[in-house]
Short mmCIF file of N, CA and C in Angstrom, two decimals:
data_model
loop_
_atom_site.label_atom_id
_atom_site.label_comp_id
_atom_site.label_asym_id
_atom_site.label_seq_id
_atom_site.Cartn_x
_atom_site.Cartn_y
_atom_site.Cartn_z
N MET A 25 0.78 -1.61 -0.30
CA MET A 25 0.15 -0.25 0.14
C MET A 25 1.16 1.36 0.24
N LYS A 26 0.80 2.28 -0.86
CA LYS A 26 1.08 3.55 -0.99
C LYS A 26 0.74 4.37 -0.28
N LEU A 27 1.19 5.15 0.88
CA LEU A 27 0.51 6.24 1.53
C LEU A 27 -0.16 7.43 0.78
N GLN A 28 0.62 7.39 -0.82
CA GLN A 28 0.58 8.60 -1.46
C GLN A 28 -1.25 8.69 -2.28
N ASP A 29 -1.56 7.09 -1.89
CA ASP A 29 -2.82 7.00 -2.83
C ASP A 29 -3.92 7.12 -1.61
N GLU A 30 -3.61 7.39 -0.16
CA GLU A 30 -4.47 7.17 0.90
C GLU A 30 -5.21 8.47 1.06
N LEU A 31 -5.27 9.54 0.83
CA LEU A 31 -5.62 10.62 1.08
C LEU A 31 -7.01 11.09 -0.31
N PRO A 32 -8.09 10.25 0.57
CA PRO A 32 -9.51 11.09 -0.18
C PRO A 32 -9.13 12.26 -1.39
N LEU A 33 -9.74 12.09 -2.26
CA LEU A 33 -10.18 13.41 -3.35
C LEU A 33 -10.32 14.55 -2.78
N ASP A 34 -11.47 14.31 -1.89
CA ASP A 34 -11.91 15.81 -1.10
C ASP A 34 -11.57 16.07 0.11
N HIS A 35 -10.78 15.27 0.24
CA HIS A 35 -10.27 15.63 1.95
C HIS A 35 -9.91 16.86 2.05
N HIS A 36 -10.47 17.47 3.64
CA HIS A 36 -9.74 18.98 3.61
C HIS A 36 -8.54 19.31 3.89
N LEU A 37 -8.02 18.38 4.15
CA LEU A 37 -6.21 18.65 3.79
C LEU A 37 -6.25 18.96 2.13
N ALA A 38 -6.55 18.57 1.46
CA ALA A 38 -6.21 19.19 0.06
C ALA A 38 -6.46 20.51 0.00
N ALA A 39 -6.93 20.64 0.22
CA ALA A 39 -7.07 22.24 -0.01
C ALA A 39 -5.84 23.23 0.64
N VAL A 40 -5.66 22.80 2.23
CA VAL A 40 -4.26 23.21 2.53
C VAL A 40 -3.18 22.83 1.49
N TYR A 41 -2.77 21.89 0.94
CA TYR A 41 -1.83 21.36 0.47
C TYR A 41 -1.94 22.98 -0.77
N ARG A 42 -3.23 22.56 -1.65
CA ARG A 42 -3.01 22.94 -2.88
C ARG A 42 -3.20 24.77 -2.59
N TRP A 43 -3.47 25.56 -1.94
CA TRP A 43 -3.56 26.60 -1.20
C TRP A 43 -1.67 27.07 -1.08
N GLY A 44 -1.32 26.21 -0.28
CA GLY A 44 -0.02 26.67 0.34
C GLY A 44 1.24 26.31 -0.92
N ALA A 45 0.61 25.85 -2.21
CA ALA A 45 1.61 25.39 -3.62
C ALA A 45 1.17 26.77 -4.29
N ALA A 46 0.44 26.94 -4.83
CA ALA A 46 -0.11 27.97 -5.42
C ALA A 46 -0.03 29.48 -4.80
N PHE A 47 -0.24 29.46 -3.09
CA PHE A 47 0.71 30.85 -2.95
C PHE A 47 2.07 31.16 -3.21
N CYS A 48 3.14 29.92 -2.62
CA CYS A 48 4.47 29.71 -2.51
C CYS A 48 4.88 30.30 -3.94
N GLY A 49 4.09 29.42 -5.19
CA GLY A 49 4.33 29.64 -6.61
C GLY A 49 4.22 30.65 -6.96
N VAL A 50 3.57 31.30 -6.50
CA VAL A 50 3.04 32.63 -7.09
C VAL A 50 4.29 33.73 -6.81
N VAL A 51 4.61 33.71 -5.19
CA VAL A 51 5.78 34.05 -4.83
C VAL A 51 6.41 34.47 -5.71
N LEU A 52 7.77 32.88 -5.78
CA LEU A 52 8.10 32.78 -6.52
C LEU A 52 8.05 33.22 -8.19
N LEU A 53 7.27 32.77 -8.52
CA LEU A 53 7.02 33.38 -9.98
C LEU A 53 7.10 35.09 -10.17
N VAL A 54 6.21 35.45 -9.27
CA VAL A 54 6.46 37.23 -9.55
C VAL A 54 7.87 37.69 -9.13
N PHE A 55 8.43 37.15 -8.30
CA PHE A 55 10.05 37.96 -7.78
C PHE A 55 10.78 37.12 -9.15
N GLY A 56 10.90 35.85 -9.91
CA GLY A 56 11.62 35.60 -10.69
C GLY A 56 11.65 36.38 -12.28
N SER A 57 9.67 36.49 -12.25
CA SER A 57 9.65 37.53 -13.58
C SER A 57 9.75 39.16 -13.30
N LEU A 58 10.04 39.73 -12.16
CA LEU A 58 10.96 41.12 -11.56
C LEU A 58 12.02 40.78 -12.46
N GLY A 59 12.65 39.73 -12.25
CA GLY A 59 13.92 39.71 -12.56
C GLY A 59 14.59 39.77 -13.93
N PHE A 60 13.41 38.73 -15.04
CA PHE A 60 13.49 38.93 -16.02
C PHE A 60 13.29 40.02 -16.71
N ALA A 61 12.29 40.87 -15.69
CA ALA A 61 11.58 42.19 -16.64
C ALA A 61 13.09 43.73 -16.59
N ASP A 62 13.54 43.19 -15.28
CA ASP A 62 14.74 44.06 -15.47
C ASP A 62 16.01 43.87 -16.07
N GLU A 63 16.10 42.80 -17.31
CA GLU A 63 16.66 42.39 -18.01
C GLU A 63 18.41 41.84 -17.31
N LEU A 64 18.32 41.11 -16.15
CA LEU A 64 19.66 40.74 -15.68
C LEU A 64 20.31 39.98 -16.47
N SER A 65 21.45 39.72 -16.26
CA SER A 65 22.52 38.68 -17.51
C SER A 65 22.55 37.79 -16.14
N PRO A 66 22.76 36.80 -17.11
CA PRO A 66 22.77 35.26 -16.37
C PRO A 66 23.41 35.23 -14.63
N PHE A 67 24.43 35.27 -15.32
CA PHE A 67 25.50 35.06 -14.05
C PHE A 67 26.01 36.01 -13.09
N ASP A 68 25.71 37.60 -13.62
CA ASP A 68 26.37 38.38 -13.20
C ASP A 68 25.71 38.74 -11.73
N THR A 69 27.32 39.23 -10.62
CA THR A 69 27.30 39.04 -9.12
C THR A 69 27.67 40.51 -8.66
N ASN A 70 27.23 41.39 -9.47
CA ASN A 70 27.41 43.14 -9.10
C ASN A 70 26.06 43.58 -8.04
N GLY A 71 25.55 42.58 -7.56
CA GLY A 71 24.41 42.86 -6.93
C GLY A 71 23.13 43.92 -7.44
N ASP A 72 22.56 43.31 -8.14
CA ASP A 72 21.17 44.03 -8.74
C ASP A 72 20.60 43.72 -7.95
N SER A 73 19.42 44.82 -7.63
CA SER A 73 18.56 44.25 -6.55
C SER A 73 17.05 44.29 -6.99
N VAL A 74 16.20 42.96 -6.68
CA VAL A 74 14.98 42.59 -7.18
C VAL A 74 14.25 42.90 -5.99
N ALA A 75 13.18 43.11 -5.69
CA ALA A 75 12.33 43.07 -4.44
C ALA A 75 13.30 42.83 -3.25
N GLY A 76 14.25 43.77 -3.39
CA GLY A 76 15.27 44.28 -1.91
C GLY A 76 15.92 42.81 -1.40
N MET A 77 16.15 42.15 -2.59
CA MET A 77 16.95 40.73 -2.73
C MET A 77 17.63 40.88 -3.98
N SER A 78 18.88 40.43 -3.71
CA SER A 78 20.33 40.55 -4.85
C SER A 78 19.58 39.38 -5.77
N SER A 79 19.82 39.67 -7.21
CA SER A 79 19.31 38.95 -8.31
C SER A 79 20.60 38.51 -9.41
N ASN A 80 19.80 37.69 -10.19
CA ASN A 80 20.67 37.32 -11.74
C ASN A 80 19.56 36.73 -12.36
N GLY A 81 20.38 36.77 -13.50
CA GLY A 81 19.43 35.96 -13.95
C GLY A 81 18.85 34.32 -13.98
N ALA A 82 19.70 33.87 -13.97
CA ALA A 82 19.90 32.65 -13.54
C ALA A 82 18.91 31.90 -12.14
N LEU A 83 18.93 33.12 -11.21
CA LEU A 83 17.97 33.27 -10.26
C LEU A 83 16.73 33.16 -10.23
N SER A 84 16.38 34.46 -11.25
CA SER A 84 15.05 34.39 -11.77
C SER A 84 14.50 33.52 -13.01
N LEU A 85 15.40 32.36 -13.30
CA LEU A 85 14.95 31.29 -14.40
C LEU A 85 14.59 30.49 -13.29
N ILE A 86 15.41 30.10 -12.07
CA ILE A 86 15.37 29.16 -11.33
C ILE A 86 13.89 29.39 -10.04
N SER A 87 13.61 30.51 -9.95
CA SER A 87 12.37 30.79 -9.29
C SER A 87 11.38 30.94 -9.87
N VAL A 88 11.43 31.00 -11.48
CA VAL A 88 10.31 30.83 -12.20
C VAL A 88 9.65 29.51 -12.28
N ALA A 89 11.02 28.65 -12.70
CA ALA A 89 10.76 27.03 -12.78
C ALA A 89 9.95 26.27 -11.43
N VAL A 90 10.77 27.39 -10.41
CA VAL A 90 10.30 26.26 -9.39
C VAL A 90 8.87 26.66 -9.04
N GLY A 91 8.49 27.77 -9.66
CA GLY A 91 7.29 28.89 -8.88
C GLY A 91 6.17 27.71 -10.02
N LEU A 92 6.79 27.54 -11.09
CA LEU A 92 5.75 27.08 -12.40
C LEU A 92 5.51 25.50 -11.80
N MET A 93 6.64 25.01 -10.92
CA MET A 93 6.47 23.36 -10.50
C MET A 93 5.39 23.55 -9.27
N LEU A 94 5.54 24.59 -8.57
CA LEU A 94 4.27 24.59 -7.09
C LEU A 94 3.32 24.92 -7.76
N ILE A 95 3.02 25.81 -8.53
CA ILE A 95 1.62 25.92 -9.20
C ILE A 95 0.95 24.50 -9.86
N ALA A 96 1.90 23.87 -10.60
CA ALA A 96 1.31 22.58 -11.13
C ALA A 96 1.40 21.59 -10.23
N GLY A 97 1.73 21.54 -9.07
CA GLY A 97 1.14 20.94 -7.82
C GLY A 97 0.24 21.20 -7.16
N ALA A 98 0.03 22.59 -7.24
CA ALA A 98 -1.22 23.02 -6.62
C ALA A 98 -2.98 22.49 -7.51
N VAL A 99 -2.14 22.60 -8.58
CA VAL A 99 -3.51 22.34 -10.14
C VAL A 99 -3.59 20.72 -9.33
N ILE A 100 -2.78 19.51 -9.53
CA ILE A 100 -2.89 18.70 -9.09
C ILE A 100 -3.89 18.21 -8.08
N GLY A 101 -3.23 19.01 -6.57
CA GLY A 101 -3.71 19.03 -5.56
C GLY A 101 -3.04 17.45 -4.88
N GLY A 102 -4.02 17.17 -3.71
CA GLY A 102 -3.50 16.11 -3.24
C GLY A 102 -2.55 15.52 -2.75
N ASN A 103 -2.23 14.53 -2.48
CA ASN A 103 -0.76 14.03 -2.03
C ASN A 103 0.77 14.20 -3.01
N VAL A 104 0.31 14.96 -3.87
CA VAL A 104 1.32 15.31 -5.10
C VAL A 104 1.42 16.83 -4.49
N ALA A 105 0.95 17.40 -4.34
CA ALA A 105 1.26 19.27 -3.92
C ALA A 105 2.01 18.78 -2.02
N SER A 106 1.54 18.11 -1.60
CA SER A 106 2.32 17.67 -0.13
C SER A 106 3.21 17.34 -0.68
N THR A 107 3.34 16.30 -1.14
CA THR A 107 5.22 16.02 -1.10
C THR A 107 5.60 16.70 -2.03
N LEU A 108 5.50 17.09 -3.15
CA LEU A 108 6.25 18.20 -3.70
C LEU A 108 6.31 20.00 -2.59
N ASN A 109 5.66 19.84 -2.05
CA ASN A 109 5.75 21.33 -1.10
C ASN A 109 6.98 20.83 0.08
N MET A 110 6.77 19.42 0.57
CA MET A 110 7.78 19.27 1.21
C MET A 110 9.46 18.71 0.38
N ALA A 111 9.19 18.48 -0.66
CA ALA A 111 10.73 18.50 -1.18
C ALA A 111 11.09 19.56 -1.53
N VAL A 112 10.11 20.87 -1.96
CA VAL A 112 10.83 22.00 -2.26
C VAL A 112 11.09 22.75 -0.82
N GLY A 113 10.24 22.31 0.08
CA GLY A 113 10.82 23.60 1.08
C GLY A 113 12.27 22.84 1.73
N THR A 114 12.10 21.51 1.50
CA THR A 114 13.67 21.17 2.21
C THR A 114 14.56 21.64 1.14
N LEU A 115 14.48 21.80 -0.31
CA LEU A 115 15.64 22.05 -0.94
C LEU A 115 15.93 23.65 -0.54
N PHE A 116 14.95 24.62 -0.28
CA PHE A 116 14.84 25.71 0.17
C PHE A 116 15.33 25.96 1.35
N LEU A 117 15.70 25.57 2.28
CA LEU A 117 16.30 25.15 3.44
C LEU A 117 17.71 24.92 3.50
N LEU A 118 17.84 24.17 2.84
CA LEU A 118 19.21 23.41 2.29
C LEU A 118 20.05 24.35 1.48
N SER A 119 19.31 25.26 0.46
CA SER A 119 19.96 26.18 -0.31
C SER A 119 20.20 27.53 0.63
N GLY A 120 19.51 27.78 1.42
CA GLY A 120 20.02 28.68 2.62
C GLY A 120 21.12 28.37 2.90
N PHE A 121 21.22 26.90 3.69
CA PHE A 121 22.45 26.63 4.59
C PHE A 121 23.62 26.56 3.67
N VAL A 122 23.51 26.08 2.77
CA VAL A 122 24.79 26.16 1.09
C VAL A 122 25.25 27.45 1.06
N HIS A 123 24.11 28.46 0.95
CA HIS A 123 24.79 30.14 0.60
C HIS A 123 24.96 30.98 1.93
N ILE A 124 24.65 30.61 2.75
CA ILE A 124 25.20 31.25 4.07
C ILE A 124 26.90 30.82 3.72
N PHE A 125 27.46 29.87 3.84
CA PHE A 125 28.57 29.56 3.90
C PHE A 125 29.63 29.73 2.33
N ILE A 126 28.61 30.22 0.99
CA ILE A 126 29.48 30.93 0.24
C ILE A 126 28.87 32.30 -0.16
N LEU A 127 28.39 33.16 0.73
CA LEU A 127 28.17 34.35 0.68
C LEU A 127 29.72 35.07 -0.08
N ASP A 128 29.79 36.24 -0.47
CA ASP A 128 31.00 36.81 -1.04
C ASP A 128 32.39 35.89 -1.07
N ARG A 129 31.99 34.66 -1.90
CA ARG A 129 32.58 33.56 -2.44
C ARG A 129 32.85 33.53 -3.93
N PRO A 130 33.31 33.54 -4.55
CA PRO A 130 33.34 33.40 -6.14
C PRO A 130 32.24 31.91 -6.76
N ALA A 131 31.91 30.63 -5.90
CA ALA A 131 31.14 29.84 -5.61
C ALA A 131 29.59 30.42 -5.53
N ASN A 132 29.42 31.76 -5.19
CA ASN A 132 27.81 32.21 -5.30
C ASN A 132 27.61 32.53 -6.75
N ILE A 133 27.41 31.71 -7.49
CA ILE A 133 27.27 32.11 -8.72
C ILE A 133 25.61 33.05 -8.67
N LEU A 134 24.74 32.80 -7.62
CA LEU A 134 23.38 32.93 -8.18
C LEU A 134 23.08 33.97 -7.38
N ASP A 135 24.33 34.78 -7.04
CA ASP A 135 24.14 36.24 -6.67
C ASP A 135 23.44 36.56 -5.26
N PHE A 136 23.50 35.35 -4.59
CA PHE A 136 22.93 35.79 -2.85
C PHE A 136 23.50 36.48 -2.20
N GLY A 137 22.42 37.09 -1.08
CA GLY A 137 22.81 38.21 -0.36
C GLY A 137 21.84 37.62 0.98
N MET A 138 22.55 37.95 1.86
CA MET A 138 21.95 37.95 3.21
C MET A 138 20.48 37.51 3.05
N THR A 139 19.78 38.94 2.74
CA THR A 139 18.03 38.93 2.95
C THR A 139 17.96 37.86 1.74
N ASN A 140 18.96 37.07 0.81
CA ASN A 140 18.32 36.05 -0.23
C ASN A 140 18.39 34.73 0.90
N VAL A 141 19.68 34.82 1.67
CA VAL A 141 19.47 33.44 2.63
C VAL A 141 18.35 33.67 3.54
N VAL A 142 17.88 34.70 4.34
CA VAL A 142 16.45 34.91 5.37
C VAL A 142 15.28 34.53 4.19
N PHE A 143 14.98 35.07 3.13
CA PHE A 143 14.12 34.30 2.35
C PHE A 143 14.22 33.14 1.65
N SER A 144 15.32 32.34 2.05
CA SER A 144 15.19 30.71 2.11
C SER A 144 14.77 30.42 3.13
N PHE A 145 15.21 30.56 3.88
CA PHE A 145 14.91 29.92 5.11
C PHE A 145 13.41 29.94 4.99
N VAL A 146 12.71 31.57 5.34
CA VAL A 146 11.78 31.59 5.37
C VAL A 146 10.33 30.70 4.63
N MET A 147 11.18 30.79 3.28
CA MET A 147 9.85 30.57 2.10
C MET A 147 10.37 29.07 2.48
N GLY A 148 11.60 28.35 2.66
CA GLY A 148 11.27 26.80 2.89
C GLY A 148 10.21 26.63 4.01
N LEU A 149 10.42 26.99 5.19
CA LEU A 149 9.80 26.63 6.39
C LEU A 149 7.94 26.80 5.76
N VAL A 150 7.89 28.00 5.26
CA VAL A 150 6.53 28.01 5.10
C VAL A 150 6.21 26.70 3.93
N VAL A 151 6.75 26.79 2.92
CA VAL A 151 6.39 25.64 1.88
C VAL A 151 6.31 24.47 2.83
N LEU A 152 7.13 23.84 3.75
CA LEU A 152 7.56 22.39 4.50
C LEU A 152 6.20 21.97 5.14
N THR A 153 5.94 23.87 5.85
CA THR A 153 4.79 23.82 6.72
C THR A 153 3.23 22.83 6.00
N PHE A 154 3.16 23.76 4.55
CA PHE A 154 2.36 23.36 4.00
C PHE A 154 2.12 22.05 3.59
N GLY A 155 3.32 21.62 3.27
CA GLY A 155 3.63 20.41 2.79
C GLY A 155 3.12 19.16 3.92
N MET A 156 3.79 19.63 5.08
CA MET A 156 3.45 18.37 6.68
C MET A 156 2.47 18.65 7.16
N TYR A 157 1.54 19.70 6.90
CA TYR A 157 0.58 20.13 7.60
C TYR A 157 -0.86 18.67 7.73
N GLY A 158 -0.95 18.30 8.69
CA GLY A 158 -2.08 17.21 8.68
C GLY A 158 -1.36 15.79 8.41
N ARG A 159 -0.07 15.73 7.96
CA ARG A 159 0.51 14.25 7.94
C ARG A 159 1.62 14.25 8.90
N VAL A 160 2.13 15.10 9.97
CA VAL A 160 2.90 14.99 10.84
C VAL A 160 3.10 15.55 11.97
N SER A 161 2.15 14.73 12.89
CA SER A 161 1.81 15.36 14.18
C SER A 161 1.48 14.33 15.13
N SER A 162 1.65 14.63 16.27
CA SER A 162 1.76 13.90 17.74
C SER A 162 -0.29 13.66 17.66
N LYS A 163 -0.93 14.83 17.29
CA LYS A 163 -2.40 14.56 17.58
C LYS A 163 -2.94 14.55 16.24
N LEU A 164 -3.07 13.51 15.17
CA LEU A 164 -3.48 13.33 14.51
C LEU A 164 -5.21 12.84 14.67
N SER A 165 -6.05 13.58 14.08
CA SER A 165 -7.43 12.87 14.26
C SER A 165 -7.16 11.39 13.78
N HIS A 166 -8.19 10.61 14.51
CA HIS A 166 -8.25 9.33 14.01
C HIS A 166 -8.79 8.76 12.27
N ASP A 167 -9.84 9.89 11.75
CA ASP A 167 -10.45 9.95 11.07
C ASP A 167 -9.30 9.99 9.55
N ASN A 168 -7.88 10.46 10.46
CA ASN A 168 -6.80 11.02 9.04
C ASN A 168 -6.14 9.71 8.60
N PRO A 169 -6.27 9.61 7.15
CA PRO A 169 -5.91 8.43 6.59
C PRO A 169 -4.16 8.40 7.22
N TYR A 170 -3.36 9.33 7.17
CA TYR A 170 -1.96 9.27 7.74
C TYR A 170 -1.97 8.89 9.41
N TRP A 171 -2.78 8.80 9.99
CA TRP A 171 -2.89 8.52 11.47
C TRP A 171 -3.65 6.60 11.43
N GLN A 172 -4.59 6.54 10.13
CA GLN A 172 -4.80 5.32 10.28
C GLN A 172 -3.98 4.39 9.38
N HIS A 173 -2.89 5.06 8.29
CA HIS A 173 -1.39 4.38 8.20
C HIS A 173 -0.49 3.39 9.03
N ARG A 174 -0.54 4.81 10.23
CA ARG A 174 0.58 4.35 10.94
C ARG A 174 -0.04 3.69 12.46
N HIS A 175 -1.72 3.51 12.48
CA HIS A 175 -2.09 2.64 13.83
C HIS A 175 -3.01 1.72 12.91
N PRO A 176 -3.00 0.86 12.10
CA PRO A 176 -3.44 0.21 11.42
C PRO A 176 -4.81 -0.56 12.11
N HIS A 177 -4.39 -1.31 13.62
CA HIS A 177 -4.93 -1.93 14.23
C HIS A 177 -5.94 -1.41 14.93
N GLU A 178 -5.58 -0.23 15.55
CA GLU A 178 -6.73 0.49 16.42
C GLU A 178 -7.68 1.15 15.19
N ALA A 179 -7.19 1.85 13.86
CA ALA A 179 -8.16 2.21 13.05
C ALA A 179 -9.16 1.01 12.87
N ALA A 180 -8.54 -0.42 12.73
CA ALA A 180 -9.56 -1.17 11.90
C ALA A 180 -10.84 -1.60 13.26
N ARG A 181 -9.88 -1.41 14.67
CA ARG A 181 -10.48 -1.60 15.91
C ARG A 181 -12.02 -0.76 16.22
N GLU A 182 -11.85 0.69 15.84
CA GLU A 182 -12.66 1.88 15.79
C GLU A 182 -13.49 1.57 14.37
N SER A 183 -13.19 1.49 13.48
CA SER A 183 -13.53 1.28 12.29
C SER A 183 -15.15 -0.14 12.57
N LEU A 184 -14.52 -1.09 13.18
CA LEU A 184 -15.44 -2.05 13.83
C LEU A 184 -16.45 -1.88 14.74
N ALA A 185 -15.99 -1.19 15.17
CA ALA A 185 -17.06 -0.28 16.48
C ALA A 185 -17.70 0.36 16.23
N ARG A 186 -17.65 1.25 15.29
CA ARG A 186 -18.53 2.17 14.21
C ARG A 186 -19.64 1.65 13.47
N GLY A 187 -18.90 0.27 13.24
CA GLY A 187 -19.96 -0.35 12.60
C GLY A 187 -19.30 -0.51 11.13
N ALA A 188 -18.59 0.34 10.82
CA ALA A 188 -18.33 0.44 8.99
C ALA A 188 -17.65 -0.14 8.36
N GLY A 189 -16.98 -1.52 9.39
CA GLY A 189 -16.76 -2.52 8.64
C GLY A 189 -15.24 -2.29 9.09
N PRO A 190 -14.13 -3.14 8.78
CA PRO A 190 -12.57 -3.01 9.01
C PRO A 190 -12.07 -1.78 8.12
N ALA A 191 -11.08 -1.63 8.24
CA ALA A 191 -10.55 -0.38 8.19
C ALA A 191 -10.03 -0.51 6.85
N PRO A 192 -9.58 0.41 5.72
CA PRO A 192 -8.93 -0.65 4.10
C PRO A 192 -7.84 -1.16 4.45
N GLU A 193 -6.70 -0.63 5.52
CA GLU A 193 -5.77 -1.31 5.54
C GLU A 193 -6.02 -2.80 6.18
N ALA A 194 -6.51 -2.65 6.99
CA ALA A 194 -6.80 -4.25 7.51
C ALA A 194 -7.54 -4.90 6.49
N ARG A 195 -8.08 -4.40 5.74
CA ARG A 195 -9.06 -5.82 4.90
C ARG A 195 -8.05 -6.38 3.82
N LEU A 196 -7.04 -6.00 3.59
CA LEU A 196 -5.74 -5.99 2.91
C LEU A 196 -5.11 -7.14 3.73
N ARG A 197 -5.04 -7.32 4.69
CA ARG A 197 -4.21 -8.22 5.55
C ARG A 197 -4.52 -9.33 5.97
N PRO A 198 -4.74 -10.86 5.75
CA PRO A 198 -4.94 -11.99 5.59
C PRO A 198 -5.15 -12.29 7.59
N ALA A 199 -6.11 -12.74 7.43
CA ALA A 199 -6.44 -12.88 9.29
C ALA A 199 -5.32 -13.38 9.90
N ARG A 200 -4.82 -13.07 10.98
CA ARG A 200 -3.59 -14.09 11.71
C ARG A 200 -4.30 -15.34 12.27
N ARG A 201 -3.38 -16.62 12.37
CA ARG A 201 -4.04 -17.83 12.73
C ARG A 201 -3.22 -17.71 14.70
N PRO A 202 -3.78 -18.38 15.31
CA PRO A 202 -2.70 -18.45 16.51
C PRO A 202 -2.30 -19.41 16.35
N ALA A 203 -0.78 -19.09 16.95
CA ALA A 203 0.23 -19.89 17.11
C ALA A 203 0.03 -21.03 17.93
N GLY A 204 0.40 -21.95 16.89
CA GLY A 204 0.15 -23.53 17.29
C GLY A 204 -1.19 -24.24 17.53
N GLY A 205 -2.22 -23.49 16.70
CA GLY A 205 -3.58 -24.08 16.98
C GLY A 205 -3.69 -24.33 15.11
N THR A 206 -4.62 -24.80 15.55
CA THR A 206 -4.97 -25.32 13.41
C THR A 206 -5.66 -24.37 13.18
#
């Protein structure tokens, strides 16, 4: 069983994943488009500023590509948007850490400044939070498919108590036979 197939299409979490991906994608798309509007050269590192952050053509291209990817994830929705949000958020956080160490060095080909690093951390945390919302918590509701996947026996027991039949996970497993019995 794949957890990515467990979220029902009309589950309320899908809206959170979609809106989060769309919002962050539009922010990145606007930033990248402003960089293209300023006609920045691709790998120029002289400190051209766009929306308060230093940028160049390569960073604008990456921003537009990631923004479009997040918007596509928002259109698809569901677990695709959630997983994409978590992956992009993680990449933003890693980018922030990498760029802290290469500020003011020749390896800083994207012309990152400290404001870019802070933006990378903030955007990474926002996108990651949207992706993990409802998936990672110690207090998930028992109707949440992620909780049911992590606690299949309790989910089956609760489902039987409600009279709804066994939970989907429990229906797929063969019944256990007692040890030593026939």
